[in-house]
Coordinates of C-alpha atoms in Angstrom, one line a residue:
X8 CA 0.0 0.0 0.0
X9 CA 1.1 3.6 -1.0
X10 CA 1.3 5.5 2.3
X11 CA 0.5 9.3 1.2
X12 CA 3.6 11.5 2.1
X13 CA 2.7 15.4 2.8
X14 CA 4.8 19.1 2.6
X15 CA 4.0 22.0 4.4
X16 CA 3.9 25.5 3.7
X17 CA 3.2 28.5 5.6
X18 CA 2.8 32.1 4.5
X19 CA 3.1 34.4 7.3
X20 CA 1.2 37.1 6.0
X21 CA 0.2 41.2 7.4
X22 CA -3.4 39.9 8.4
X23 CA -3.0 36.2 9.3
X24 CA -0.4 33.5 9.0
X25 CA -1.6 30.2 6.9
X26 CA -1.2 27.2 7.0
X27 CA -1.4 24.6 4.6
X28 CA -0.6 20.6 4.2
X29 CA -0.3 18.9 0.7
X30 CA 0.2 15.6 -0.5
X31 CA 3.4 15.5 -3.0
X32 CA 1.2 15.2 -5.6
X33 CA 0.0 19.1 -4.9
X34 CA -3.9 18.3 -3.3
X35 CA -4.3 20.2 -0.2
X36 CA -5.1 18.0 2.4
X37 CA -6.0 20.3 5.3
X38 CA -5.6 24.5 5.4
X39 CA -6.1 26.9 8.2
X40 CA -5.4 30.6 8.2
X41 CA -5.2 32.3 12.1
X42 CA -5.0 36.0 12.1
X43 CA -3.8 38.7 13.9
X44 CA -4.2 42.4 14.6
X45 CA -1.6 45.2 13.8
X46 CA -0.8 48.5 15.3
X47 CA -0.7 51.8 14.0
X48 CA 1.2 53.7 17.3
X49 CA 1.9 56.9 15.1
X50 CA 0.0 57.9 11.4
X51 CA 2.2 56.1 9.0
X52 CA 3.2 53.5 11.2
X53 CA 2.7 49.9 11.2
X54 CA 4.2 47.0 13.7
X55 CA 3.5 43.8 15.0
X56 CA 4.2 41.4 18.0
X57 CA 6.4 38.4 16.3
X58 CA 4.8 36.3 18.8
X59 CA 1.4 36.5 17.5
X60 CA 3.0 35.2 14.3
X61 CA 4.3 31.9 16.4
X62 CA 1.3 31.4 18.2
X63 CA -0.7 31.5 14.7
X64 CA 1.6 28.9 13.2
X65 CA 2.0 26.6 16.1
X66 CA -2.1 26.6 15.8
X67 CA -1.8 26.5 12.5
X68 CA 0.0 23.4 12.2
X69 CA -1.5 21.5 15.2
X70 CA -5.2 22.6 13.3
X71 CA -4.1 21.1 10.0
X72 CA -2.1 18.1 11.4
X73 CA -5.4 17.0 13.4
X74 CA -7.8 17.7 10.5
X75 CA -6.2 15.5 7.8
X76 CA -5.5 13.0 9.8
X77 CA -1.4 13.5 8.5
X78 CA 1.3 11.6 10.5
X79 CA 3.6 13.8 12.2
X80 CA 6.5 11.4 10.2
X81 CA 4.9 11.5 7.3
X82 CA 5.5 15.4 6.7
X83 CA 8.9 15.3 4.4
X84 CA 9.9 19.1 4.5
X85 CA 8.3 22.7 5.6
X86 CA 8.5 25.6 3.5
X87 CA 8.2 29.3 5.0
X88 CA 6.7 32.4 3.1
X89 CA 5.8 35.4 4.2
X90 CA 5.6 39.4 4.3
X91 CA 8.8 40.8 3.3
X92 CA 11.1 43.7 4.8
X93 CA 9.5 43.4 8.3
X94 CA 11.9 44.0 11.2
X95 CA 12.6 41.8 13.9
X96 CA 15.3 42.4 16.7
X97 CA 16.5 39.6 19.2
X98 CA 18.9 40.2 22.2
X99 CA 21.6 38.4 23.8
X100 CA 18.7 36.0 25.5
X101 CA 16.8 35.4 21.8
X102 CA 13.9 37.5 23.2
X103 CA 12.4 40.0 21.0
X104 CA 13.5 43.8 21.9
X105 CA 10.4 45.6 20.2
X106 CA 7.8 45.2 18.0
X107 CA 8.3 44.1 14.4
X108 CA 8.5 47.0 12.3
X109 CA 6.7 46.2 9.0
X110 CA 6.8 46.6 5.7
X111 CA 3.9 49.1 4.7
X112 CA 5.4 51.2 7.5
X113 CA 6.4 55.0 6.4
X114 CA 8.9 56.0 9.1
X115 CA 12.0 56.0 7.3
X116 CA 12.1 58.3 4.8
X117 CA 15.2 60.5 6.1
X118 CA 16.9 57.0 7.3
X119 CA 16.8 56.2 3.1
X120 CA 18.3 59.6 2.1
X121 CA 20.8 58.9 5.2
X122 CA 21.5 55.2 2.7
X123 CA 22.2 57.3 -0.4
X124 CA 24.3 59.8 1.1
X125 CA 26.6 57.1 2.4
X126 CA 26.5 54.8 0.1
X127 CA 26.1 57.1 -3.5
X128 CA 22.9 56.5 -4.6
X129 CA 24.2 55.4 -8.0
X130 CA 26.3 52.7 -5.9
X131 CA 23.7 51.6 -3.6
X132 CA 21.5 50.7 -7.0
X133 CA 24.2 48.8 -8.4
X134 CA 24.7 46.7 -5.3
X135 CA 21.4 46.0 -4.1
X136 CA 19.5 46.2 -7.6
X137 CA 17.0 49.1 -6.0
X138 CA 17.3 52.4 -4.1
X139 CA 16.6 52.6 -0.4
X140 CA 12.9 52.4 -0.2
X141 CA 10.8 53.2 3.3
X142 CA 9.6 49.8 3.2
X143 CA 12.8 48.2 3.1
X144 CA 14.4 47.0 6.0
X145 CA 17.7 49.0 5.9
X146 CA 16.3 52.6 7.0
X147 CA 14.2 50.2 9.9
X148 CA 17.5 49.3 11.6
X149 CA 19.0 52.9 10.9
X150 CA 15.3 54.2 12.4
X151 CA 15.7 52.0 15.6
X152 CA 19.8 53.1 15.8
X153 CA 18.6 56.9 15.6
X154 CA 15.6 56.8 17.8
X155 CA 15.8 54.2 20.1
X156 CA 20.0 53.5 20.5
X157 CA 19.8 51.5 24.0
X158 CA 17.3 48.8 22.1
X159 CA 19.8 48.9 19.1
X160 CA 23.0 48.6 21.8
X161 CA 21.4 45.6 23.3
X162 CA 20.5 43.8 19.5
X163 CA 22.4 40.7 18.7
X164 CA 20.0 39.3 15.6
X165 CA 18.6 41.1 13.0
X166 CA 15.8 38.6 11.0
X167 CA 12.6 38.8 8.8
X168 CA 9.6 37.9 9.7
X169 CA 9.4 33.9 8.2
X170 CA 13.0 33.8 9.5
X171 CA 11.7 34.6 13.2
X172 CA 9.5 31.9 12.4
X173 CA 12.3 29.7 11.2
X174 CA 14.3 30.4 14.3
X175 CA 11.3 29.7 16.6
X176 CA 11.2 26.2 14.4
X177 CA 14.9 25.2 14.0
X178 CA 17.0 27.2 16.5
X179 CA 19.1 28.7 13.7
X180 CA 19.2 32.4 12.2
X181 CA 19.0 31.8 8.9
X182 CA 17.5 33.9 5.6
X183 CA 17.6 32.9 1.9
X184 CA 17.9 35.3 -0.8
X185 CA 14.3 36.3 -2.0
X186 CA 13.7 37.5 1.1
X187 CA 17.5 39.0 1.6
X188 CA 17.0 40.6 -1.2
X189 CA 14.4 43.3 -0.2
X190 CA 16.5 44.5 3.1
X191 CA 18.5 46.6 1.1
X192 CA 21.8 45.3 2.3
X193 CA 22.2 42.2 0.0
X194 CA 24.8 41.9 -2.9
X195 CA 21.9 41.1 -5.2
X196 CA 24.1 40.2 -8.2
X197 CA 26.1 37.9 -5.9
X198 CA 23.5 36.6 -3.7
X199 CA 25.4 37.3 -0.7
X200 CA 25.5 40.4 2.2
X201 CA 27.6 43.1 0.4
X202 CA 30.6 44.2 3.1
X203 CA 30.7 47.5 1.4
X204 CA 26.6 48.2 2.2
X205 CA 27.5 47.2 5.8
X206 CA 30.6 49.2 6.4
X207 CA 29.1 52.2 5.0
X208 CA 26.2 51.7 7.4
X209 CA 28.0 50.9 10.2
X210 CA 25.8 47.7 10.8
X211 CA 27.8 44.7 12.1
X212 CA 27.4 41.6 9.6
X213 CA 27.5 39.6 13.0
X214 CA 24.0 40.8 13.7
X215 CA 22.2 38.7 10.1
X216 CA 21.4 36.0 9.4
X217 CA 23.4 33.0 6.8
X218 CA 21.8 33.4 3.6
X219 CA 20.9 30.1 1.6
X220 CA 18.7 29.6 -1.9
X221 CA 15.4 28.8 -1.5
X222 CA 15.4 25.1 -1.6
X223 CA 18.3 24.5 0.4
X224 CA 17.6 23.0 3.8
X225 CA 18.2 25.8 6.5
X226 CA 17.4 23.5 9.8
X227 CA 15.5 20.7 11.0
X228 CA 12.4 20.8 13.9
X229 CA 14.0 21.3 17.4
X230 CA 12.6 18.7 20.3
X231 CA 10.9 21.4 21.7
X232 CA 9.0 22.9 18.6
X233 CA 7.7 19.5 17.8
X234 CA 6.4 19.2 21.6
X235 CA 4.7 22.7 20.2
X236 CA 3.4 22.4 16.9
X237 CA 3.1 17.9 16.9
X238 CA 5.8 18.1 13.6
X239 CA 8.7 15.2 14.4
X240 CA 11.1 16.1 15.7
X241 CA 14.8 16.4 12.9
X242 CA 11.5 17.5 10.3
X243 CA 13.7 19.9 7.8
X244 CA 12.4 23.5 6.9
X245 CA 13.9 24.5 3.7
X246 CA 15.0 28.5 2.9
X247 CA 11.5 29.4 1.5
X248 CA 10.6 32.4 -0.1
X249 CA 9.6 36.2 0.1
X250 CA 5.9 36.7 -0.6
X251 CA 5.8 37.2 -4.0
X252 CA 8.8 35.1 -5.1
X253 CA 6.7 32.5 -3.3
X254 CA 3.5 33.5 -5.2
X255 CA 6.0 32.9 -8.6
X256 CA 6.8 29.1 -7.7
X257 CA 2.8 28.4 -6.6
X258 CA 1.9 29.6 -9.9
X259 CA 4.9 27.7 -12.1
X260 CA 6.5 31.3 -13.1
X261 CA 10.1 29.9 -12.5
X262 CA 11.0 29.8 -16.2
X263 CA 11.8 32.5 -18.9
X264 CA 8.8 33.6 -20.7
X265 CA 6.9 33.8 -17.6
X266 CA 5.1 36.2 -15.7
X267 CA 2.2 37.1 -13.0
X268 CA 0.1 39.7 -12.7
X269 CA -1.4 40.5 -8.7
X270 CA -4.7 42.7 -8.9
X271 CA -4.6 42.5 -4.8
X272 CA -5.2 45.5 -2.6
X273 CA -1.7 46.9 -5.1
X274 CA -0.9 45.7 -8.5
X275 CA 1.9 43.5 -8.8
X276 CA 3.4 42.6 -12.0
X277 CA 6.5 39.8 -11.7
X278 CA 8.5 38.2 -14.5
X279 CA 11.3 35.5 -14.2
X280 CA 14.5 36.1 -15.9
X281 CA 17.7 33.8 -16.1
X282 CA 19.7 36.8 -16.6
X283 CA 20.0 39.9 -14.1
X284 CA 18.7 43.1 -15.1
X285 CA 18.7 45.9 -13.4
X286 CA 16.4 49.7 -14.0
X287 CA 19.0 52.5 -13.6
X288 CA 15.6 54.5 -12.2
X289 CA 15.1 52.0 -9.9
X290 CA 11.4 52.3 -11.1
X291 CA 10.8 48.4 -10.9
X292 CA 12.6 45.9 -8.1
X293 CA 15.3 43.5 -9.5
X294 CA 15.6 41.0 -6.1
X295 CA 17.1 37.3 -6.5
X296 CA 14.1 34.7 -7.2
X297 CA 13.6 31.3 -5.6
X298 CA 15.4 29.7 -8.4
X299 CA 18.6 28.8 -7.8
X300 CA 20.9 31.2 -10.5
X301 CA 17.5 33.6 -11.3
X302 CA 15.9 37.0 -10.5
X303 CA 12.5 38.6 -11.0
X304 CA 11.7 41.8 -11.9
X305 CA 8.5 43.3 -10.2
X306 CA 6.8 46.7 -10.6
X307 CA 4.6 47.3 -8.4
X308 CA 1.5 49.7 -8.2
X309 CA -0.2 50.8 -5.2
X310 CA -3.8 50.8 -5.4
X311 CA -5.2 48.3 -7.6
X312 CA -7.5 46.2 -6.4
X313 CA -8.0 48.9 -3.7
X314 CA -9.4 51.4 -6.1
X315 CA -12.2 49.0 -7.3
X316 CA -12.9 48.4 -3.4
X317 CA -12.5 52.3 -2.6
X318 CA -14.9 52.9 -5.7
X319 CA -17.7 49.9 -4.9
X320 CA -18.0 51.3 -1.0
X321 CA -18.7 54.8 -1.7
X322 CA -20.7 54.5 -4.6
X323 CA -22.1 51.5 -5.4
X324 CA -24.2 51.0 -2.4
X325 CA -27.6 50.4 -4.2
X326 CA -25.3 47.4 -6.5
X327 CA -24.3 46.1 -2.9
X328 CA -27.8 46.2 -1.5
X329 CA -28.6 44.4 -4.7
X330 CA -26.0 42.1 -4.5
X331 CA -27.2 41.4 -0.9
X332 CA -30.5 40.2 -1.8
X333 CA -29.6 38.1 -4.9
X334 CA -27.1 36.3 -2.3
X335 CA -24.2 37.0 -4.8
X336 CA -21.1 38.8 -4.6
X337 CA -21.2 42.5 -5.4
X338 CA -17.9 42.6 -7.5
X339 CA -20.1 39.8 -9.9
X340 CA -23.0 42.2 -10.1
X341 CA -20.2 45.3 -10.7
X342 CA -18.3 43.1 -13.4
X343 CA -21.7 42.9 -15.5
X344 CA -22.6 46.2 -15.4
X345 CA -19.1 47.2 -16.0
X346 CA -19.2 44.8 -19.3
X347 CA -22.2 46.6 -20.7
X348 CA -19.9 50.1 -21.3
X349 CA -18.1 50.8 -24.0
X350 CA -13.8 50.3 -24.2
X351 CA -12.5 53.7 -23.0
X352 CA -15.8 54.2 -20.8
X353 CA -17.2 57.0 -23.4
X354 CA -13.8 58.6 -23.3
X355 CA -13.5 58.7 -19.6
X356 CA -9.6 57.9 -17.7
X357 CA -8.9 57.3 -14.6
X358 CA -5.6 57.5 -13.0
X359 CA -5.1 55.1 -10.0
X360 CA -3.1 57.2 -7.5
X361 CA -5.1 57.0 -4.8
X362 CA -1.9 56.0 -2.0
X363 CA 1.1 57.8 -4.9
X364 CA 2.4 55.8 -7.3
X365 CA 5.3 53.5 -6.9
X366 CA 5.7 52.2 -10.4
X367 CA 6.8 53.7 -12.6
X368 CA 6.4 57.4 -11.1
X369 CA 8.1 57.2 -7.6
X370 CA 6.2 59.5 -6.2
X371 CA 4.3 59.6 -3.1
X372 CA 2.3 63.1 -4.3
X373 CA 0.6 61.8 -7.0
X374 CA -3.3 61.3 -6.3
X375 CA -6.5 59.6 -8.4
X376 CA -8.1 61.8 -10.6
X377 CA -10.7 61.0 -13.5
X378 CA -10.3 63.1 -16.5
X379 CA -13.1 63.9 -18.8
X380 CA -16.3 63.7 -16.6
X381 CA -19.6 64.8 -18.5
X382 CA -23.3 65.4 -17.9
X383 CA -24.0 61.7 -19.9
X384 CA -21.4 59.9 -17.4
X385 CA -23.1 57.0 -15.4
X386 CA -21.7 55.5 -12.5
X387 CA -21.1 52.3 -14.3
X388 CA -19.0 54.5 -16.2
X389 CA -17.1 55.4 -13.8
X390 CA -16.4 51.8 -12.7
X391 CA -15.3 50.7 -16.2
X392 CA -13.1 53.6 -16.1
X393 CA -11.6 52.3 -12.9
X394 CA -10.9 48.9 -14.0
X395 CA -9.1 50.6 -17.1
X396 CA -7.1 52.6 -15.3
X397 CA -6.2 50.0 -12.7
X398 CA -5.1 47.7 -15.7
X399 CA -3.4 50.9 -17.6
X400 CA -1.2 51.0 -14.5
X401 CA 0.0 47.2 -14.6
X402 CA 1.0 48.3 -18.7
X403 CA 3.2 50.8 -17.3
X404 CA 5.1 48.2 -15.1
X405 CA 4.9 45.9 -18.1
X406 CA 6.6 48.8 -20.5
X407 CA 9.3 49.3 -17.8
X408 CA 10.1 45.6 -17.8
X409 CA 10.0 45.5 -21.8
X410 CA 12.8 47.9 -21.8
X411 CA 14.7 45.9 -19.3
X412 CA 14.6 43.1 -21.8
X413 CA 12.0 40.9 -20.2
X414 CA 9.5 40.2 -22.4
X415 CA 6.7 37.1 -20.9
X416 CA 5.0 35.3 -23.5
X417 CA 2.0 34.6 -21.1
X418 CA 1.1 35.8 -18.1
X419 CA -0.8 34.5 -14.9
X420 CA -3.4 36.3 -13.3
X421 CA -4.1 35.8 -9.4
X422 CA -5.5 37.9 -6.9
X423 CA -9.0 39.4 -6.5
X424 CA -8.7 41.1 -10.0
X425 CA -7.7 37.5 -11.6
X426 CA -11.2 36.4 -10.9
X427 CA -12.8 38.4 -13.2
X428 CA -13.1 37.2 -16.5
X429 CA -13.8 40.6 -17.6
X430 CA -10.7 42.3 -15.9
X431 CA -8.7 39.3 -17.3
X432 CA -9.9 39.6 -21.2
X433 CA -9.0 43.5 -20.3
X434 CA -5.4 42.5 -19.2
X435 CA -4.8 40.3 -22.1
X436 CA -5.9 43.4 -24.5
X437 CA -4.4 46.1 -22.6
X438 CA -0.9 44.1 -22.4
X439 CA -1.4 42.6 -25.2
X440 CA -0.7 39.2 -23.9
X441 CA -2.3 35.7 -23.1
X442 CA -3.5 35.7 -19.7
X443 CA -4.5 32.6 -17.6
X444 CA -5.4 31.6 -14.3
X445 CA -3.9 28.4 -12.7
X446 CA -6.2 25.6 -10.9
X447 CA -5.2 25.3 -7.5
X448 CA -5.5 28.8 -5.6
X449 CA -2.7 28.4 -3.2
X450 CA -0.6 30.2 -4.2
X451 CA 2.7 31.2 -1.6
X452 CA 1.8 28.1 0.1
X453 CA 2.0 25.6 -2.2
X454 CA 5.2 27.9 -3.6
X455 CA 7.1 27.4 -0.3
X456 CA 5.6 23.7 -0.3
X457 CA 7.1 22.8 -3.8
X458 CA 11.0 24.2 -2.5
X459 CA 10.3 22.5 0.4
X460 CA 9.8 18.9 -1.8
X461 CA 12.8 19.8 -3.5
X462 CA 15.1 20.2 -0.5
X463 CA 13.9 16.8 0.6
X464 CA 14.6 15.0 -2.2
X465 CA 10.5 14.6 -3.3
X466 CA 11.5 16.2 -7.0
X467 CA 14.9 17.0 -8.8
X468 CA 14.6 21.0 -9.1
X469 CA 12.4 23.7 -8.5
X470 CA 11.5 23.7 -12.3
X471 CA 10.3 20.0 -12.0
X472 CA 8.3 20.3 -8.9
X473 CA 6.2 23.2 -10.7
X474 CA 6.0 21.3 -13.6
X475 CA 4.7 18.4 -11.7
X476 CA 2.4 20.2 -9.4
X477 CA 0.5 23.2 -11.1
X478 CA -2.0 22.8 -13.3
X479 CA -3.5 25.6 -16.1
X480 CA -6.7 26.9 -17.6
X481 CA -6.9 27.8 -20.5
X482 CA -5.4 31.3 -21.4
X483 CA -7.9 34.2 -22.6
X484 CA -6.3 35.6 -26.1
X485 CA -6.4 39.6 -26.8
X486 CA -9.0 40.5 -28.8
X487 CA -7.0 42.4 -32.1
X488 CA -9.3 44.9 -32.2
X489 CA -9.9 45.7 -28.3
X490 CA -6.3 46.2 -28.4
X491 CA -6.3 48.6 -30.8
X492 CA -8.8 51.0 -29.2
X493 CA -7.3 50.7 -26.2
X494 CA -3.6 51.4 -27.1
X495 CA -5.5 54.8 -28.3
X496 CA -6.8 55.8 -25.3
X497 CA -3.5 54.0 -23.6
X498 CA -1.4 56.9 -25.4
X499 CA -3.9 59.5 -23.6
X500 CA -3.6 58.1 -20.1
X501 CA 0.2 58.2 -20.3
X502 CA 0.3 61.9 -20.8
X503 CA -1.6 62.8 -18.0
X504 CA 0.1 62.5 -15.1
X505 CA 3.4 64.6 -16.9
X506 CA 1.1 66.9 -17.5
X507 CA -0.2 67.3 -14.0
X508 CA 2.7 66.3 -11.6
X509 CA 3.5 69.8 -10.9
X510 CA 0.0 70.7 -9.8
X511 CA 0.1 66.9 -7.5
X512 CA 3.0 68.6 -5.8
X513 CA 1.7 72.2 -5.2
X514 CA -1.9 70.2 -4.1
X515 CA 0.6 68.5 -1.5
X516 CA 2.1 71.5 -0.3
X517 CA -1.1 73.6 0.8

């Protein structure tokens, strides 16, 4: 008799940590999700208690251990995912100094100019593939040296959030380089922690982690996590991945020619590419991917999926009353009325700048604006004009990355937005690209789950596992002609915000 073997993978995400077990052939055999609240001590800040994140995954893994039945010995390997950038500080004792300093956290901003005067910021782009950003977890520890020096005197172990997690598991400090690669102080090129970075900083290397690829094995369970969590004890827990390079390996983007695009609460787009590029604006992120040898490009815009949301809440309350009654969800009612106006939304644009722009404008002024309002307008207009403009903004990360030389071939929706067939035909016109969803919904878990199988010897390389494991529907074409009238009002939509960033920054300044 076959006795089913499992992996596990857990994303430690900003809202909740999940958990998920598979069997090696990719079915998910048990899943629980365990969330947790964050705290806002300031306007523009964000942190967290790293403990909450180990209580959620010890429950986590008890919860999905007990529902499938799984024996503890039977679990071959753990992957870890999770947010990115977060900060996490350890003393002497291994006991957490502060809260975790996140990554949607806004604190930093003289901390990153601190990082280019230091470094050069023409030198600091060509060793870490991207300029200091206030997300990144550089300017956190230079934030916690300036402000709070007796917690930074008493630091011994700087780690990111799965890598608390990992240290909680395994006893070791350990990173890999997806995850490195978005602290600002990694070699990105190299895959290693650049010495100049460091000595221009003044940050002791002693204080990070070892950094490892993906699949390699980092540790194995400690006695006294399994007596936690009811994983065997010797269990190994392979590097894992950052979020999104997690997200590329749950949905088979490991290979040239591939690429995602995220219509979450911000607009991801993510390609794979064998060879490094980097933007000289530092418009999109270059960071190593969970390949082995490989990097992905990602541009990233800011309010995607949460413009559609921002849009349906203060507008559409009669669709979500409507919605309500038919038992349905309100985005599905939204989509159909959305599908019954007319490409370019009778000559109506939005701009999605509702948070600033990341990619490709870099500026935190910027704000939403439609352009071309008139008496015949509808509200459904309105909402047609807001998925255009959402998807306008993923073309610009897409142009960006077609400079760079990476050029996908097909691209894989996921997130909210990916749900929608009509925001997916729109992508595939707008980019002018075959878009596809893939079958399982699993995303960074079954990602860290798959590196996970290849550290323990389940499949030969990360390429095989995805191959193996991740199934695809079939892709949505662009429409010829859709493409045409959109690339018209495409060419309208990219003048506007030249046209009007000197009046976003005056707006800023009253």
């Amino acid at each position: 008799m076959h006795t089913v073997e499992y992996l596990l993978g857990i994303d430690i995400g900003t809202s909740g940590t999940k958990t998920v077990l598979f069997d090696t052939d990719g079915n998910t055999a048990a899943s629980k999700t365990v969330e947790y609240p964050m705290s806002q001590p300031q306007n523009g800040w964000a942190e967290q208690r790293p403990e909450d994140w180990w209580d959620a995954v010890c429950g986590g893994i008890r919860a999905v251990l007990a529902a499938s039945g799984a024996q503890p010995d039977a679990v071959r390997g753990i992957g870890l995912s999770g947010q990115m950038h977060s900060l996490v500080m350890l003393d002497a004792q291994n006991e957490v100094l502060r809260p975790a300093i996140l990554w949607c956290d806004g604190r930093t901003a003289a901390e990153c100019e601190e990082i280019h005067n230091r470094v050069g910021k023409k030198r600091y782009l060509e060793i870490t593939a991207n300029p200091a950003l206030t997300g990144f977890t550089a300017g956190k520890i230079l934030w916690v040296r300036n402000h709070e020096p007796e917690i930074y005197e008493k630091c011994r172990h700087i780690l990111l959030a799965k890598d608390y997690i990992r240290f909680k598991l395994c006893g070791v400090y350990a990173t890999e380089v997806s995850d490195a690669s978005g602290m600002g102080l990694l070699d990105v090129p190299n895959r290693c922690w650049s010495d100049e970075v460091l000595e221009k900083l003044g940050i002791d290397k002693t204080l990070l982690a070892k950094v490892y690829e993906s699949p390699e094995i980092t540790g194995t369970i400690t006695a006294e996590a399994a007596a936690l969590t009811g994983l065997a004890a010797g269990t190994p827990v392979v590097g894992g991945a950052g979020d999104n390079a997690a997200a590329a390996v749950g949905t088979g983007v490991v290979e040239d020619g591939k690429a995602f695009a995220t219509i979450g609460t911000s607009g991801v787009v993510f390609a794979h590419t064998s060879k490094l590029s980097i933007d000289p604006g530092g418009r999109v992120h270059t960071f190593c991917c969970a390949v082995p040898g490989a990097w992905h490009v990602m541009g990233v815009t800011l309010a995607a999926g949460q413009s559609l949301k921002w849009y349906r809440d203060n507008f559409c309350g009669m669709d979500m009353q409507q919605a309500e009654k038919q038992g349905v969800d309100s985005y599905i009612l939204l989509d159909k009325a959305a599908e019954s106006v007319p490409i370019g939304s009778n000559r109506l644009i939005y701009l999605p700048y509702l948070m600033g722009e990341r990619t490709p404008h870099l500026d935190p002024d910027c704000r939403g604006v439609f352009f071309g309002l008139s008496g015949m307008h509808t509200r459904y207009d309105l909402l047609r004009a807001v998925m255009e403009g959402v998807t306008f903004s993923l073309r610009d990360c897409a142009g960006i990355l077609t400079e760079m030389g990476v050029q996908p071939t097909e691209i894989l929706a996921c997130g909210g937005g990916g749900t929608s067939p009509l925001w997916r035909q729109m992508m595939a016109d707008i980019l002018d690209c075959p878009v596809a969803t893939t079958v399982s919904r699993e995303g960074p878990a079954l990602g860290v789950a798959i590196l996970a199988g290849v550290g323990a010897g389940v499949y030969a390389s990360v390429e095989e596992g995805c191959r193996k494991l991740i199934a695809v529907n079939p892709s949505q074409p662009p429409i010829p002609q859709n493409t045409a009238q959109y690339d018209a009002y495409y060419a309208r939509y990219q003048q506007l915000y030249p046209a009007l960033r000197e009046q976003f920054h005056a707006l800023a300044a009253l």
